[in-house]
PDB file of C-alpha atoms in Angstrom:
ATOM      1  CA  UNK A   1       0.000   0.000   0.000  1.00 43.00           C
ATOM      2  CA  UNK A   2       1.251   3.601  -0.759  1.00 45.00           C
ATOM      3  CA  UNK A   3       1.199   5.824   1.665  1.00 48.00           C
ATOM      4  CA  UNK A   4       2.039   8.897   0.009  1.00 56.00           C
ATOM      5  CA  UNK A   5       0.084  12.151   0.795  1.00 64.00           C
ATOM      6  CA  UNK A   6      -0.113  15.636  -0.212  1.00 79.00           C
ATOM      7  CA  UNK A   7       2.399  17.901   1.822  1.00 88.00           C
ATOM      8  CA  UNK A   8       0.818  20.547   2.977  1.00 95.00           C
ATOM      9  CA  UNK A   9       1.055  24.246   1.389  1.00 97.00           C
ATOM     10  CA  UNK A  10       3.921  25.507   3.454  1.00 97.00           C
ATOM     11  CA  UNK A  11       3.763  29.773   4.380  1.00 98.00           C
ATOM     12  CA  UNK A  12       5.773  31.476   6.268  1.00 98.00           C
ATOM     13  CA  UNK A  13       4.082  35.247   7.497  1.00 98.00           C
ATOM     14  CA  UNK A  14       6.613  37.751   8.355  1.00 97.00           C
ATOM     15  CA  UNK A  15       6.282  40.921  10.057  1.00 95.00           C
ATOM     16  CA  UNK A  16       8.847  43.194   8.332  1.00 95.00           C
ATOM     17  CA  UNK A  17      10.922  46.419   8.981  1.00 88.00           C
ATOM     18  CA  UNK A  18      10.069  48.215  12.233  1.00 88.00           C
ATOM     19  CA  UNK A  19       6.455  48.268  12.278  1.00 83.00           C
ATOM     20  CA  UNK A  20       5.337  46.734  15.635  1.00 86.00           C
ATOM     21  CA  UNK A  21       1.760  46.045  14.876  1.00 87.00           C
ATOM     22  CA  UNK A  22       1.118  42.035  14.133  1.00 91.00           C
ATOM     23  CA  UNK A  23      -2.500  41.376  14.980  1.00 92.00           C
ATOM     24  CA  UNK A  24      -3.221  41.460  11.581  1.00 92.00           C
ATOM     25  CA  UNK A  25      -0.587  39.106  10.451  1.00 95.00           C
ATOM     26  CA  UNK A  26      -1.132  36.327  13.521  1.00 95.00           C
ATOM     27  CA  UNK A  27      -4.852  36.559  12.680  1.00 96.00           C
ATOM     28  CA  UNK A  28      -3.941  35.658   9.155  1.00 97.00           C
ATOM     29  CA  UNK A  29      -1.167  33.106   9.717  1.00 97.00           C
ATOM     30  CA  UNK A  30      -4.226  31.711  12.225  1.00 98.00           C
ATOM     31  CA  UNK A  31      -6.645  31.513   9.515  1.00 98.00           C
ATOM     32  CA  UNK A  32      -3.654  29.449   7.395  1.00 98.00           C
ATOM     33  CA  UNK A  33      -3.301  27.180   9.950  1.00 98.00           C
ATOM     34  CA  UNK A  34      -6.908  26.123  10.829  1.00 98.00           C
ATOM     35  CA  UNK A  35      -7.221  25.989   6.956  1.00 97.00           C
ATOM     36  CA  UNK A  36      -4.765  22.951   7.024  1.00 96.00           C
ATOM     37  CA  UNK A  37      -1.670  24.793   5.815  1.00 97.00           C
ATOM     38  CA  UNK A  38       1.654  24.856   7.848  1.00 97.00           C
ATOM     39  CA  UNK A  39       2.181  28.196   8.851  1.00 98.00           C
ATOM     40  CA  UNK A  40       5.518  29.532  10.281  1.00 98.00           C
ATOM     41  CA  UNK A  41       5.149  33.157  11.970  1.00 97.00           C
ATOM     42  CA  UNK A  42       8.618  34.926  11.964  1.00 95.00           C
ATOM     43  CA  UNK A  43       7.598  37.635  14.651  1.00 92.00           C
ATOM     44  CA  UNK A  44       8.364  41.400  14.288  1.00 94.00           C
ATOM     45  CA  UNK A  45      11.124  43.211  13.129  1.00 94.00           C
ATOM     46  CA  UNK A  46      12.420  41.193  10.275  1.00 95.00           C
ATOM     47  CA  UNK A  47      14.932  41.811   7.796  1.00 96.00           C
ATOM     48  CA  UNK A  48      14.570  40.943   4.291  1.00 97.00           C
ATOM     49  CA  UNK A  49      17.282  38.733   4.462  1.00 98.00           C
ATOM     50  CA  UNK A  50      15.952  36.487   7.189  1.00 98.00           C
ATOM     51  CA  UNK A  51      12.194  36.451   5.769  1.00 98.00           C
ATOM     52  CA  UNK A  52      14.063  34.597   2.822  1.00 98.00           C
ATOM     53  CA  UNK A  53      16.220  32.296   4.798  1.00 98.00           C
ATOM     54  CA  UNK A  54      13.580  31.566   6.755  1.00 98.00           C
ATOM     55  CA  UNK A  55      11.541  30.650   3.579  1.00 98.00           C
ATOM     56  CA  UNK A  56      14.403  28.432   2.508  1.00 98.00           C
ATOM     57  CA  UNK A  57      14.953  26.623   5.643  1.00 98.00           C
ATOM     58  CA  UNK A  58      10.837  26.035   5.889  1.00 97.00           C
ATOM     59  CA  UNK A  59      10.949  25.280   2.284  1.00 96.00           C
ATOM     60  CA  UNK A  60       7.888  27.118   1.684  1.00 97.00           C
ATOM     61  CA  UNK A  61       5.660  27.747  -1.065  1.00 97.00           C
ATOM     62  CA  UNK A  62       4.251  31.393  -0.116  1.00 98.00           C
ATOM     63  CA  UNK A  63       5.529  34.228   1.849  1.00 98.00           C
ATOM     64  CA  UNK A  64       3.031  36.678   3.268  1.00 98.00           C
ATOM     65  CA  UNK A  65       4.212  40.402   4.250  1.00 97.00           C
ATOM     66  CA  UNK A  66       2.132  42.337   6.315  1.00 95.00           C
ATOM     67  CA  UNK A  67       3.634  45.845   6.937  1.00 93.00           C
ATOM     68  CA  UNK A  68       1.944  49.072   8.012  1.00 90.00           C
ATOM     69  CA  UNK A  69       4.934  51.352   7.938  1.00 89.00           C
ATOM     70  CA  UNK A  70       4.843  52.587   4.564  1.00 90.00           C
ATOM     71  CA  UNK A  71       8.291  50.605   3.645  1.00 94.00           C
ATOM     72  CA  UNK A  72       6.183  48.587   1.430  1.00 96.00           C
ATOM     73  CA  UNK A  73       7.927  49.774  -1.704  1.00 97.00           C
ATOM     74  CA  UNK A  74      10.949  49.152  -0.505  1.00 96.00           C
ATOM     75  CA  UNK A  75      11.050  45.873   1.588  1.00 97.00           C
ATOM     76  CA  UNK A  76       8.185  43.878  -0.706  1.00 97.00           C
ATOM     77  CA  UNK A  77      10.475  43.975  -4.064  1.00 98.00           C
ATOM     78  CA  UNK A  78      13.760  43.239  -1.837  1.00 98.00           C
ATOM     79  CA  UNK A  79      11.840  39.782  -0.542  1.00 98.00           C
ATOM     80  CA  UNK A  80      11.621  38.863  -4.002  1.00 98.00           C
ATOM     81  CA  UNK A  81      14.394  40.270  -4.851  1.00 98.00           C
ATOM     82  CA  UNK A  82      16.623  37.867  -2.677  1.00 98.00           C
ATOM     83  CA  UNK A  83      14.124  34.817  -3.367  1.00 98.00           C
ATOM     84  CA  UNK A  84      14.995  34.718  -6.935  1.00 98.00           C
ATOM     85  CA  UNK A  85      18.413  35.621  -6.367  1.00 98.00           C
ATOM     86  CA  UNK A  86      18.450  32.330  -4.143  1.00 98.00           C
ATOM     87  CA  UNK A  87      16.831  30.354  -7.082  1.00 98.00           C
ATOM     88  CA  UNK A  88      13.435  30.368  -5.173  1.00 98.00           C
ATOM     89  CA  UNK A  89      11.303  31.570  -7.912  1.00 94.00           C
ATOM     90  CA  UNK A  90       8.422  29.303  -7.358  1.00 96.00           C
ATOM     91  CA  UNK A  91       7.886  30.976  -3.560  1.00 98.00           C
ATOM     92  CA  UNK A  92       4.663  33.159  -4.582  1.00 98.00           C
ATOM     93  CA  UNK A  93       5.485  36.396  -2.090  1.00 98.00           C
ATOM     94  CA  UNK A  94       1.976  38.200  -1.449  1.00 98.00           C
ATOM     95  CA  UNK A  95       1.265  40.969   0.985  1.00 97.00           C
ATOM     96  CA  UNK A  96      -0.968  42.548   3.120  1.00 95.00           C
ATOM     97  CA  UNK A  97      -1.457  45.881   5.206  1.00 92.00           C
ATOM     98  CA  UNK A  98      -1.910  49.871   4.254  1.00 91.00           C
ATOM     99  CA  UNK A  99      -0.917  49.688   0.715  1.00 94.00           C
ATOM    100  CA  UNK A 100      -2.136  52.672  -1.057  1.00 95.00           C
ATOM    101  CA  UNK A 101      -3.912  51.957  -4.623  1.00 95.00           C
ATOM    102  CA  UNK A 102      -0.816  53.744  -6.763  1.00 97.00           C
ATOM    103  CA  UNK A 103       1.777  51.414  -5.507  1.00 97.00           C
ATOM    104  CA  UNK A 104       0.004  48.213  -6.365  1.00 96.00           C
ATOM    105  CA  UNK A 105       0.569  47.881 -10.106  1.00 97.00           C
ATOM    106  CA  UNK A 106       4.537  48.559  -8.980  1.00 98.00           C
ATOM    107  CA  UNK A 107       4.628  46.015  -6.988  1.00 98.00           C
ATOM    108  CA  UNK A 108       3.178  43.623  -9.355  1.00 98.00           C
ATOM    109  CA  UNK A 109       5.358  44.689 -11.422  1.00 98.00           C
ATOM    110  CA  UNK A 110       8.355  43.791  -8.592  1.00 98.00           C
ATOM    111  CA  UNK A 111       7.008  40.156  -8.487  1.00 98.00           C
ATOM    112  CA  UNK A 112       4.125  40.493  -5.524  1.00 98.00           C
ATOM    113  CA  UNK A 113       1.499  38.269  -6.749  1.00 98.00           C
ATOM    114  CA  UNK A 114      -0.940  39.552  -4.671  1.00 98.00           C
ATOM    115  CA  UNK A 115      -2.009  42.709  -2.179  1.00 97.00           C
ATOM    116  CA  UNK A 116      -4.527  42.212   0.454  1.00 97.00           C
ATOM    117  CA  UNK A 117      -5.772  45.343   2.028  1.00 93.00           C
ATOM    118  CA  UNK A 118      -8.327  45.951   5.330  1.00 91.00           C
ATOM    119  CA  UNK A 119     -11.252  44.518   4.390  1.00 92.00           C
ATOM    120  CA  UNK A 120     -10.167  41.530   3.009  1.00 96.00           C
ATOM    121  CA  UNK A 121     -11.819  38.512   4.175  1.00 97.00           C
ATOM    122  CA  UNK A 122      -9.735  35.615   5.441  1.00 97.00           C
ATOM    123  CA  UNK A 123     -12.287  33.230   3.176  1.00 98.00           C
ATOM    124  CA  UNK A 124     -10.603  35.327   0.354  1.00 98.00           C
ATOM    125  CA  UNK A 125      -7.235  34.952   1.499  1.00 98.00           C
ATOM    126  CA  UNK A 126      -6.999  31.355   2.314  1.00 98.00           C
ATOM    127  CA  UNK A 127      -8.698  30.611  -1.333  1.00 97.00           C
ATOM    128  CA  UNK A 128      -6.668  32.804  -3.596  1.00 98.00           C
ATOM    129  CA  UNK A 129      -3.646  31.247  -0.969  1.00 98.00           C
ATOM    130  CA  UNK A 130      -4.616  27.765  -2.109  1.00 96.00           C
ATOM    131  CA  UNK A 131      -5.523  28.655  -6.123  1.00 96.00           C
ATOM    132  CA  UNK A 132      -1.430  30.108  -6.417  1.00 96.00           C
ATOM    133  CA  UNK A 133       0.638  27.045  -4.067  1.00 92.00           C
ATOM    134  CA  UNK A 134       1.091  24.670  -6.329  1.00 66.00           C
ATOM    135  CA  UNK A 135       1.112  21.617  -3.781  1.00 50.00           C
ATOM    136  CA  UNK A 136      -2.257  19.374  -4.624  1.00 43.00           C
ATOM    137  CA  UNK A 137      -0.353  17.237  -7.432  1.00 44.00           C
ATOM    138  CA  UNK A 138       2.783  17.268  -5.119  1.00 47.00           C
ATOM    139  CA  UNK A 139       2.872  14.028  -3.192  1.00 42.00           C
ATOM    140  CA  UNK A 140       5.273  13.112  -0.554  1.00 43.00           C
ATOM    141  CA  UNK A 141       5.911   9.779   0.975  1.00 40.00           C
TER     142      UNK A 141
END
């Protein structure tokens, strides 16, 4: 008998630069988690550098960014940035927090596949979370 089974969609939510605020990120890293997904929370006050080597280490399939600062522009595109620079171009980076409308298109344009803003429904976020992890035809053993 096999006894193979899907691996579980693997995120890691990280509280960048020096925004102190987390309740929304643990509240979505919560939602992950009862959603089946294995969720690693980095905690507050992370670099770029260790979001990604915590994303290699965990080898996840998604980071999620949750900022509130305004440094956005700036730390989003360097999380990608260092992912594909570490050949970790499958990790789908999205994001979440006060991201005004103007910068969104830019930071498509960086490689964030997706900004969540207040309002957003953790229904919404889990789905679109599951639609862009490519992990259902993965199996493990």
């Amino acid at each position: 008998m096999d006894s193979a089974v899907a691996r579980p969609i693997r995120v890691v939510v990280a509280k960048p630069g020096l925004d102190g605020h987390d309740r929304g990120a643990k509240v979505v890293a919560r939602a992950l988690r009862d959603a089946g997904m294995e969720v690693v929370y980095t905690g507050l006050h992370q670099t770029p550098e260790q979001i990604v080597a915590t994303a290699l280490a965990e080898d996840a399939d998604a980071v999620g960014l949750s900022i509130l600062s305004g440094a956005h522009m700036t730390i989003f595109p360097r999380v990608v940035e260092l992912l594909r620079a570490e050949g970790a171009d499958d990790v789908v980076v999205f994001g979440g927090g006060i991201i005004p409308e103007a910068d969104r298109q830019p930071l498509a344009e960086a490689g964030v596949a997706r900004v969540f803003t207040p309002g957003a429904t953790m229904a919404e976020i889990v789905e679109w979370v599951r639609e862009h992890c490519r992990r259902s035809d993965e199996l493990t053993s």
